[in-house]
Short mmCIF file of C-alpha atoms in Angstrom, two decimals:
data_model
loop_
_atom_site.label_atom_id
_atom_site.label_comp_id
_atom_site.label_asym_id
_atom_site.label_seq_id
_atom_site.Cartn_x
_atom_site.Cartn_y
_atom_site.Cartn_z
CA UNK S 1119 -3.83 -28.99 8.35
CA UNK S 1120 -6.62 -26.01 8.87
CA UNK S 1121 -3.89 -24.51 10.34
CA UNK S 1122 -1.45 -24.31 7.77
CA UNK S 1123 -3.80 -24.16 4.89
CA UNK S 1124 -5.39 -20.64 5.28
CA UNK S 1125 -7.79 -21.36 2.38
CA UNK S 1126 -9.87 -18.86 0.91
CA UNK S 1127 -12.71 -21.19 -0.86
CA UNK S 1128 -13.94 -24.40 1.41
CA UNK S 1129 -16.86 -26.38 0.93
CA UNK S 1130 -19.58 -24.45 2.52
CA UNK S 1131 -21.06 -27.97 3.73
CA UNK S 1132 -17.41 -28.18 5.64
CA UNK S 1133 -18.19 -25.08 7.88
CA UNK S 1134 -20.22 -24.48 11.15
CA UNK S 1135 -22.84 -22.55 11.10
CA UNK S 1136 -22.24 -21.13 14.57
CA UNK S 1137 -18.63 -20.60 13.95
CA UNK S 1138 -18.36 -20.11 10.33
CA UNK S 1139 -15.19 -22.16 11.01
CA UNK S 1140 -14.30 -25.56 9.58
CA UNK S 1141 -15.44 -28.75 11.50
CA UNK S 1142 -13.27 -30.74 12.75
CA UNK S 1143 -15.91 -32.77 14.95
CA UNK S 1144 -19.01 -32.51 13.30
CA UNK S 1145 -22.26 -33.51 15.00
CA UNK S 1146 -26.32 -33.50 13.72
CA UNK S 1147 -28.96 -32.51 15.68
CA UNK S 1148 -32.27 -34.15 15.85
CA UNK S 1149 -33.18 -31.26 12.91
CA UNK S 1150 -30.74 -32.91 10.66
CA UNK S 1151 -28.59 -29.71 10.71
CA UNK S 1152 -25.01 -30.08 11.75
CA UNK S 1153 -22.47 -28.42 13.89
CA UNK S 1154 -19.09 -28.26 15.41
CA UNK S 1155 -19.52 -30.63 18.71
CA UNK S 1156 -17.85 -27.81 20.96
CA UNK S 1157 -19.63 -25.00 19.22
CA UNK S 1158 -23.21 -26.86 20.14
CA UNK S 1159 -22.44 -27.71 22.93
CA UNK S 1160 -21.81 -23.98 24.02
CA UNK S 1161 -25.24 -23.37 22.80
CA UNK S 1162 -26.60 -25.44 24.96
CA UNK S 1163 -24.76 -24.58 28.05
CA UNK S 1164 -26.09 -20.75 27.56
CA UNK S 1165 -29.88 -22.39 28.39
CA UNK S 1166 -30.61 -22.44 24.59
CA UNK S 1167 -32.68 -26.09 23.75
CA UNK S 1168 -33.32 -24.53 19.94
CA UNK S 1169 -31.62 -25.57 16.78
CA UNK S 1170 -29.11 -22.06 16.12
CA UNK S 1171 -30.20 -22.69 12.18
CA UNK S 1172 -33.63 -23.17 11.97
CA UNK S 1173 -34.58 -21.96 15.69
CA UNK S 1174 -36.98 -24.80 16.14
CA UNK S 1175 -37.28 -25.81 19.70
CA UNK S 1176 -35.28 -29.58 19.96
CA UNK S 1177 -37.33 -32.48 21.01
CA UNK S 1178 -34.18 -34.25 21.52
CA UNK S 1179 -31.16 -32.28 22.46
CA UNK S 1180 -29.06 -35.51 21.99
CA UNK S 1181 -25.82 -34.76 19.28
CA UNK S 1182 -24.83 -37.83 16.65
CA UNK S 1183 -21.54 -38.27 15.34
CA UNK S 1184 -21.67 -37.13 11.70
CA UNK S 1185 -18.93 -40.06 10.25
CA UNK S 1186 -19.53 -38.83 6.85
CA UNK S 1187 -18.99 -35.76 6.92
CA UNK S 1188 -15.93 -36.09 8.95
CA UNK S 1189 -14.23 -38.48 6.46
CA UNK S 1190 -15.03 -36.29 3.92
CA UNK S 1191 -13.73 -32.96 5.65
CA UNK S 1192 -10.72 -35.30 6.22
CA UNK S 1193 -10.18 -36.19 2.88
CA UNK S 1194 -10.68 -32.86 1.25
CA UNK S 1195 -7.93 -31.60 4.01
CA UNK S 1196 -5.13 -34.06 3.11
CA UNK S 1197 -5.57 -33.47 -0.40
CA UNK S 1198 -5.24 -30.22 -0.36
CA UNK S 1199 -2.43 -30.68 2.46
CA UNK S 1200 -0.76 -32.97 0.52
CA UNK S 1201 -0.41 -30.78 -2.46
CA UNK S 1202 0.78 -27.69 -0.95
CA UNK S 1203 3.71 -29.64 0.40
CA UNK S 1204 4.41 -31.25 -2.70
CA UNK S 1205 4.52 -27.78 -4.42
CA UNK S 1206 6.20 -26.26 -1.38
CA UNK S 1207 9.15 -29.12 -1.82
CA UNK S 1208 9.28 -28.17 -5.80
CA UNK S 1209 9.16 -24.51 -5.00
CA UNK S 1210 12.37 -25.29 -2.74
CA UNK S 1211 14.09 -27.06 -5.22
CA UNK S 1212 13.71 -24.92 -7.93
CA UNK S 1213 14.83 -21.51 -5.68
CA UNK S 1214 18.11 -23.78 -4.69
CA UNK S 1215 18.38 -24.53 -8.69
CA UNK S 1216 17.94 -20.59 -9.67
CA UNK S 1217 20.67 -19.94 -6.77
CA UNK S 1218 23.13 -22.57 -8.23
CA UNK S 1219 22.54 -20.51 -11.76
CA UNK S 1220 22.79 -17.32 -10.44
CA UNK S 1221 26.34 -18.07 -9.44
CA UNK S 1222 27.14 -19.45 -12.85
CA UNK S 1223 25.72 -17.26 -15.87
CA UNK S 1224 25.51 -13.89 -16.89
CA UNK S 1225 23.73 -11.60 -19.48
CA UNK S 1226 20.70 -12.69 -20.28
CA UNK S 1227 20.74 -16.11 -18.66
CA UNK S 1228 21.33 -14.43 -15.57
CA UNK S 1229 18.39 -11.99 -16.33
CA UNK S 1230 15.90 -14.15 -16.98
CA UNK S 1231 17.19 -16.76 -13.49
CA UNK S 1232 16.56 -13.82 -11.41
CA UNK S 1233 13.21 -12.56 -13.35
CA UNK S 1234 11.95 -16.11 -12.50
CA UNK S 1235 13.34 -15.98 -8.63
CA UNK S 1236 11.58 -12.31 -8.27
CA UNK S 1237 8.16 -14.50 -9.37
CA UNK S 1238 9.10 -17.29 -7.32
CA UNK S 1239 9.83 -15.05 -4.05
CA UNK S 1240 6.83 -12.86 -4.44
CA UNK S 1241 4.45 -15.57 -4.45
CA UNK S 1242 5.91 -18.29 -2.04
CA UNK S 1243 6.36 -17.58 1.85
CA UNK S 1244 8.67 -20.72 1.56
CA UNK S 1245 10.89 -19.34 -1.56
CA UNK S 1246 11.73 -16.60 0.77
CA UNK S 1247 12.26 -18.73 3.29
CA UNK S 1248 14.75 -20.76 1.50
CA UNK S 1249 16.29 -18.00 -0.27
CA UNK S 1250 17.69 -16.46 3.05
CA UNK S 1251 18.12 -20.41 4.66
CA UNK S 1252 20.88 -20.89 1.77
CA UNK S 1253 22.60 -17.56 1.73
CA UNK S 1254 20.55 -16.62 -1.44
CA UNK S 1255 21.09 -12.83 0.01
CA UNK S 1256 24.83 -12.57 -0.01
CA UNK S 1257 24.58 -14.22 -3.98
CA UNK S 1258 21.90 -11.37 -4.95
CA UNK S 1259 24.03 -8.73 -3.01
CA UNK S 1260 26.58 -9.20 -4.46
CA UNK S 1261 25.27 -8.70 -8.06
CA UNK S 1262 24.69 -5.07 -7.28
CA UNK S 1263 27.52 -2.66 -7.83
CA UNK S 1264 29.08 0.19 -10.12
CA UNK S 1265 29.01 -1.92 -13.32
CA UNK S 1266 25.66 -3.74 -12.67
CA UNK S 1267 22.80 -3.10 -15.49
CA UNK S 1268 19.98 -1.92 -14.67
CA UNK S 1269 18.12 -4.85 -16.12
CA UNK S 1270 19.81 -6.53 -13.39
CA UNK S 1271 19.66 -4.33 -10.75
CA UNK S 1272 15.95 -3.59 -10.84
CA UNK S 1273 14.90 -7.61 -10.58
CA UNK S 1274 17.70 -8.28 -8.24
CA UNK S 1275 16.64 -5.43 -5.58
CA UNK S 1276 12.55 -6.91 -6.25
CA UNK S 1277 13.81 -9.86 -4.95
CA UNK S 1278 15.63 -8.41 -1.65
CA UNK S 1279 13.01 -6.23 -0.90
CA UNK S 1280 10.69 -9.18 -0.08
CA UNK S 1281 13.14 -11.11 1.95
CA UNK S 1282 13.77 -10.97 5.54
CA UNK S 1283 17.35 -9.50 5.91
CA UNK S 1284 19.40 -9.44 8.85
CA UNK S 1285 21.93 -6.89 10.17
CA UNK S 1286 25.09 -8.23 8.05
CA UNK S 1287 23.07 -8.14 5.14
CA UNK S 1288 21.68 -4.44 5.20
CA UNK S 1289 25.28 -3.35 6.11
CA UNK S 1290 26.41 -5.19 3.24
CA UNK S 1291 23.61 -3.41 1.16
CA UNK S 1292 24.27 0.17 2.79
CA UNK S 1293 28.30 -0.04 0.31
CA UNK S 1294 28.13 3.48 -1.11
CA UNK S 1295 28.67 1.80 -4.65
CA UNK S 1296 25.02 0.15 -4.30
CA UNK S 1297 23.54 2.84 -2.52
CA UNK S 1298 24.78 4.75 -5.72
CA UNK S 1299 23.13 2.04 -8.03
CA UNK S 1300 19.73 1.89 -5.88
CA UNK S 1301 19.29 5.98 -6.64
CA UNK S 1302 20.42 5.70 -9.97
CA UNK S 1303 17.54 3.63 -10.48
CA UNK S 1304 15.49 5.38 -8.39
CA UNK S 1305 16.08 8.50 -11.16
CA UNK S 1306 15.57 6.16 -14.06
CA UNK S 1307 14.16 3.09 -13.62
CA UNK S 1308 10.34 1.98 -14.06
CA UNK S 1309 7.29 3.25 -11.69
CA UNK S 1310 8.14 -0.96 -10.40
CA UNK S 1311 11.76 -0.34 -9.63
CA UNK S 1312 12.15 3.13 -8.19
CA UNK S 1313 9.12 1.58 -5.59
CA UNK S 1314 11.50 -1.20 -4.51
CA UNK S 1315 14.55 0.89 -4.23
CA UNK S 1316 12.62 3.26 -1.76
CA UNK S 1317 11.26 0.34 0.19
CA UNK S 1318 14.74 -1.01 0.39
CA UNK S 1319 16.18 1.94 1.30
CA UNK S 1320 14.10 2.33 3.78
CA UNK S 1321 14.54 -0.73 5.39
CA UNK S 1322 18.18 0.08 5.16
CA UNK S 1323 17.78 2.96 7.32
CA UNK S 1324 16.45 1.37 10.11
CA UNK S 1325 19.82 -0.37 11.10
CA UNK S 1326 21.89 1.21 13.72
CA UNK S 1327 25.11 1.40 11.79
CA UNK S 1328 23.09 3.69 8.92
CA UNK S 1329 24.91 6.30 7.92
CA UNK S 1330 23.31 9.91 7.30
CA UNK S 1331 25.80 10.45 4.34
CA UNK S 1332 24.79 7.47 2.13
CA UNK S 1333 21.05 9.13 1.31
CA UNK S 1334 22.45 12.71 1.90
CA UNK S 1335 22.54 13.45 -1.79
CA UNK S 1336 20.42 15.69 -3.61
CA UNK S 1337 19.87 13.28 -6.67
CA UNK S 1338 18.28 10.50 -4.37
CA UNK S 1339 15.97 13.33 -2.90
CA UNK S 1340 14.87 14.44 -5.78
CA UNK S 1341 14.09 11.12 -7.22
CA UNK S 1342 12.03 10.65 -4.11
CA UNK S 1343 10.10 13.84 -4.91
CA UNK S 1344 9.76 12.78 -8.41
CA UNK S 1345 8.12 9.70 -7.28
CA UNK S 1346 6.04 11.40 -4.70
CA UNK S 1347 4.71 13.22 -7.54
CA UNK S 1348 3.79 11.43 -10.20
CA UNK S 1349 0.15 11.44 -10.83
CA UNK S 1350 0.00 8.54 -13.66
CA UNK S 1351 1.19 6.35 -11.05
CA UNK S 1352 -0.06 6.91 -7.63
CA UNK S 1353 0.82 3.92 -6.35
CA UNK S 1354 4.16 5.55 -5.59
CA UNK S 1355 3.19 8.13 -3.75
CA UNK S 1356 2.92 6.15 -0.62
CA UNK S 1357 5.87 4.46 0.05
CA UNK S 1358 7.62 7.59 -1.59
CA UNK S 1359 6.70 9.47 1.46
CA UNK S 1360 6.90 6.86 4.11
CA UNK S 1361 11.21 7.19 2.60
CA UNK S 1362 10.65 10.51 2.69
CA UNK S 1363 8.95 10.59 6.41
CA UNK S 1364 12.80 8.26 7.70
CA UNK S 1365 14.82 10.93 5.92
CA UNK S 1366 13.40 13.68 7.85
CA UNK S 1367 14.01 12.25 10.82
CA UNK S 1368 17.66 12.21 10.23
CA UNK S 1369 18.27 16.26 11.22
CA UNK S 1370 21.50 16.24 8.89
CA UNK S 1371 19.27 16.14 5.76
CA UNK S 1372 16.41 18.48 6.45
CA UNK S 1373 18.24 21.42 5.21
CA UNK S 1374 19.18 19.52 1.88
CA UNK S 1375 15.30 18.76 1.65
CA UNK S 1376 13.88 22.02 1.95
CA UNK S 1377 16.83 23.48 -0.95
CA UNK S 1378 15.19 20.93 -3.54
CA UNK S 1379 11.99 22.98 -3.14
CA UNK S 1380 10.31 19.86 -1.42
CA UNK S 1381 7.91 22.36 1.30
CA UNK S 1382 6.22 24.31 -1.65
CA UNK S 1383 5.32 21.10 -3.48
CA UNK S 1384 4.06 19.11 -0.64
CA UNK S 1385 1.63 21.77 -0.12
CA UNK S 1386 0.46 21.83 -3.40
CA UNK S 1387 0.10 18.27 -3.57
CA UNK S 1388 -1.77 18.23 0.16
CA UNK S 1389 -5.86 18.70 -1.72
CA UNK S 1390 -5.05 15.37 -4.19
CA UNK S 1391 -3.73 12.65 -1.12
CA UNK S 1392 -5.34 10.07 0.51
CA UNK S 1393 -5.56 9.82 4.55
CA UNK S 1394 -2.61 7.77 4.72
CA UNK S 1395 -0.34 9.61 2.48
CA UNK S 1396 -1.75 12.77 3.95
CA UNK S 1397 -0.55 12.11 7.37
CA UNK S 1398 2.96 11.63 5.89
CA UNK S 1399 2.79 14.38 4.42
CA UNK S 1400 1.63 16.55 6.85
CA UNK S 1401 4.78 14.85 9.34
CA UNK S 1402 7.14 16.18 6.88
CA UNK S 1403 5.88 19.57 6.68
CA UNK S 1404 5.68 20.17 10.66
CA UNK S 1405 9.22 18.49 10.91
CA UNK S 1406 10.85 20.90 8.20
CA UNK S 1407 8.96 23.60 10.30
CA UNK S 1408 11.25 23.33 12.82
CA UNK S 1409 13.96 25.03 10.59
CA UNK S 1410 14.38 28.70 9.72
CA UNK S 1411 14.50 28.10 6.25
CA UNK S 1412 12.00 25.97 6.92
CA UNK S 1413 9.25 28.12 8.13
CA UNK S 1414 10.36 30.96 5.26
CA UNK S 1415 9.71 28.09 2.75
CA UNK S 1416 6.26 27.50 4.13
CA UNK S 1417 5.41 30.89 4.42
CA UNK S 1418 6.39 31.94 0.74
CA UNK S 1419 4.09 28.98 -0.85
CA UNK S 1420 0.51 30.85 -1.22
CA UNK S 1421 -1.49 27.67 -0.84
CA UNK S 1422 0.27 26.78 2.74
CA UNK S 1423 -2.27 28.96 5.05
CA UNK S 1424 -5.27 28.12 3.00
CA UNK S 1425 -4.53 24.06 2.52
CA UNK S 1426 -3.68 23.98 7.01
CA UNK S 1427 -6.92 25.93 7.26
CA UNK S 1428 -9.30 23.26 5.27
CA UNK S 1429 -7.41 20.29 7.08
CA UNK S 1430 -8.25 21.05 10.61
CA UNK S 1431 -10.63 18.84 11.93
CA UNK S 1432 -11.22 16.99 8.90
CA UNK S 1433 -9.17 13.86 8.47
CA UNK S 1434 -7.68 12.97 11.85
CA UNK S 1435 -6.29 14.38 14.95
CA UNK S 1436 -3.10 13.74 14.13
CA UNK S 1437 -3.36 15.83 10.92
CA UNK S 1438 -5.06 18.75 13.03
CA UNK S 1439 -2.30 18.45 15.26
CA UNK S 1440 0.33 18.85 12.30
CA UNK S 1441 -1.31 21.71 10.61
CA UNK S 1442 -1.57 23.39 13.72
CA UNK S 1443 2.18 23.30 14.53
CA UNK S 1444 2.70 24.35 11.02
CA UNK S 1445 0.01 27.29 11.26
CA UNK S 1446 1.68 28.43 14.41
CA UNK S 1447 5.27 28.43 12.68
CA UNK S 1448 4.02 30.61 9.62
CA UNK S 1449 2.01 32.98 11.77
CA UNK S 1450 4.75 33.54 14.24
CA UNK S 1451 7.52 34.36 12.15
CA UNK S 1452 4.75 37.02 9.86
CA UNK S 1453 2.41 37.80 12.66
CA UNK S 1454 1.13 40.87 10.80
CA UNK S 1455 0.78 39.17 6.92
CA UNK S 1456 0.08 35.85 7.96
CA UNK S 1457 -2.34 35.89 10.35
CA UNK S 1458 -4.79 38.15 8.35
CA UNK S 1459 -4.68 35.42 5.33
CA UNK S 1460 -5.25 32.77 8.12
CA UNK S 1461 -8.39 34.44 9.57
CA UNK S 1462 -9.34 35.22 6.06
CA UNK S 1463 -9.62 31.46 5.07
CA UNK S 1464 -11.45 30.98 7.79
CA UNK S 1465 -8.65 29.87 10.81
CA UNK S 1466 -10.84 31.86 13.57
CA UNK S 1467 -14.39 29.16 13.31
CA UNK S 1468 -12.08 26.02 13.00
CA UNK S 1469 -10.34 27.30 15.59
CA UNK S 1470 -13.13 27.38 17.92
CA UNK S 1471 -14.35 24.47 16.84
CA UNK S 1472 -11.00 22.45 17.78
CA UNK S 1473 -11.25 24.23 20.90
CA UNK S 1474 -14.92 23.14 21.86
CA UNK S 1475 -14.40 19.46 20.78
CA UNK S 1476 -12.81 16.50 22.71
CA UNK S 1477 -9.79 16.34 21.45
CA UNK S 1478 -6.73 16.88 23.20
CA UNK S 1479 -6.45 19.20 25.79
CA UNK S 1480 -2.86 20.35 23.95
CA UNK S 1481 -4.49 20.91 20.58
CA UNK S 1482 -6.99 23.28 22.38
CA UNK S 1483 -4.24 24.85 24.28
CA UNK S 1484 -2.82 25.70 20.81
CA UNK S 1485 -5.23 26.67 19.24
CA UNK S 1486 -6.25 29.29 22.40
CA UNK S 1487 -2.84 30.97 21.64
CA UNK S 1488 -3.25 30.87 18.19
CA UNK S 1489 -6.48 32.76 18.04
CA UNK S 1490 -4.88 35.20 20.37
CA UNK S 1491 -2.38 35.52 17.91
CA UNK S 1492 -4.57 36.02 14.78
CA UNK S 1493 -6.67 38.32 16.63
CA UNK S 1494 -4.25 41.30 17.85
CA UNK S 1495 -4.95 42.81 14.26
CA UNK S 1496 -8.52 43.52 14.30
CA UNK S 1497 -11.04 45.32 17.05
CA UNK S 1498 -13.01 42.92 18.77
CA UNK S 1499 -16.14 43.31 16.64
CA UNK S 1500 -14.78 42.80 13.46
CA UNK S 1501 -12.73 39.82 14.88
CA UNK S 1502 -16.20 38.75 16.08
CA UNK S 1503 -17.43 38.17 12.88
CA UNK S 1504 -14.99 36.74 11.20
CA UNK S 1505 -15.59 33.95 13.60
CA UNK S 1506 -18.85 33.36 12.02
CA UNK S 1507 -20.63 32.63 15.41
CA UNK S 1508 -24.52 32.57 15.92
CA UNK S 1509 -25.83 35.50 17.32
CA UNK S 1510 -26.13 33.62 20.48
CA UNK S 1511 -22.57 32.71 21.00
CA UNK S 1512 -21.50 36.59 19.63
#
């Protein structure tokens, strides 16, 4: 019942003080305090004869049952035990109810059944549960198509996004005609629904059978972007990206990515993101690197050299490591112009510094060539300097 419970707020009389665990054999010490039986008895196997509350050396380092307490741990379990399955057997039969509706109504009836499921499924491991048990999936699926409302749409994909779905069911999902509907809402639905229809998406895309073509499509990118963007409601930005992050890793699309002007406002949105986010980011950049058009993109956005520079060595390796790659792109294919701006912003110190810390020996390798690169256009004094280096290291 502990187990299964997972409650937040229990009796603080209920838990061991070694532990911090529930009892489920409480014993008292000759103190009066009381502990789990097999947490005390640890205690005392380490060569410790002192109460672990009060520290008072025992004068009798015999344990009592504490009845009591037991029963009334006991109790206070089953109640609460009791209850959850009672509301897990109501939550069951009102998801097979809402099912049985779905089925039947439409309009607003049907609306307001699937509002309720979305509430249901959001809250209730076992409402998910029975949703995909009874073939709830297939019934939501199949509400989704090229005459399907958007009131519809947007509580019928909040409900599939939560649910477990197997392989029939995402290739089911992946019809071009909902794949359609998903971006449509994804342009025009709230901050709510065009979160869902990325995470759904994305899930999507990690079947085998996903095709390239059904995201290829300059609309859906650009909602993504939109989302990625939008600084009232940041709490898009992340799962915006991690879409964003499986789309570039499908080489078909990169091309169709960089044309939507996606490199040049990345970078500008690099200063305002979080770790997390800014590691997505940062993935996306390096991987559209890899492209001519790519690497021109980077190259023509002003803030690209000085936004790499600032990052190295101040989030995570991983993010030196990606604007390092993407440094090396922009200064190889505009030695001359590029690498000036670099060492301008100050590329040569953070440079050395990568170099002289432990990171990877393949970062340091890097940045070695790097600074070779950057310094061909200056003497070696002047160069010197711009490394800001103590007079001892110069």
């Amino acid at each position: 019942m502990i187990e299964e419970l997972d409650l937040p707020e229990i009796p603080s009389v209920f838990i061991c003080p070694i532990s911090l665990e529930p009892m489920q054999d409480p014993v008292t010490l000759c103190t009066g305090q009381t502990y789990e039986r097999s947490n005390i008895l640890k205690w005392f196997n380490l060569g410790h004869y002192t109460c672990p509350t009060t520290m008072q050396e025992l004068w009798d380092d015999s344990v009592t049952p504490n009845r009591t307490l037991y029963h009334l741990i006991y109790t206070w379990f089953s109640q609460k035990y009791s209850l959850m399955k009672k509301r897990s057997e109501d939550v069951q039969g009102r998801v097979t109810e809402l099912l049985e509706t779905l089925k039947k109504v439409k309009g607003q009836a049907r609306i307001q059944a699937l509002k309720e499921l979305k509430q249901v499924v959001a809250a209730h491991a076992t409402a998910r549960k029975t949703v995909v048990d009874e073939g709830g999936v297939a019934v939501i699926s199949s509400l989704l198509g090229p005459f399907t409302s958007h009131a519809v749409g947007s509580e019928a994909i909040g409900i599939l996004v939560n649910l477990e779905l197997d392989s029939e069911s995402k290739t089911n999902l992946m019809q071009p005609t909902k794949i359609s509907l998903m971006v449509d809402m994804l342009n025009e639905g709230s901050v709510e629904t065009k979160i869902n229809c990325t995470r759904l998406m994305d899930k999507l895309m990690e079947e085998k059978e996903f095709r390239s073509e059904s995201i290829s499509s300059h609309r859906l990118l650009v909602g993504v972007m939109r989302l990625v963007k939008d600084k009232r409601h940041s709490n898009g930005i992340l799962p915006g990206l991690s879409f964003l992050r499986s789309i570039c890793l499908l080489k078909q699309v990169r091309s169709l990515i960089v044309s939507i002007g996606a490199v040049s406002q990345l970078v500008e949105l690099l200063p305002s993101l979080e770790p997390d986010c800014l590691e997505l980011a940062l993935f996306i950049l390096d991987t559209l690197s890899s492209l001519p058009e790519g690497k021109v993109a980077l190259k023509d956005c002003a803030n690209t050299i000085p936004n790499m520079v600032r990052l190295l060595m101040r989030v995570s390796e991983s993010c030196t490591q990606y604007a390092l790659s993407i440094l090396w792109s922009v200064c190889k294919l505009a030695p001359e112009e590029c690498s000036s701006v670099a060492v301008e912003a100050g590329l040569a110190a953070k440079l050395l510094l990568v170099i002289q810390s432990g990171c990877n020996p393949v970062l340091k390798q890097r940045s070695a060539e790097l600074l070779k690169l950057c310094s061909l256009n200056y003497t070696d004094t002047i160069f010197i300097s711009k490394c800001k280096l103590t007079r001892t290291i110069q």
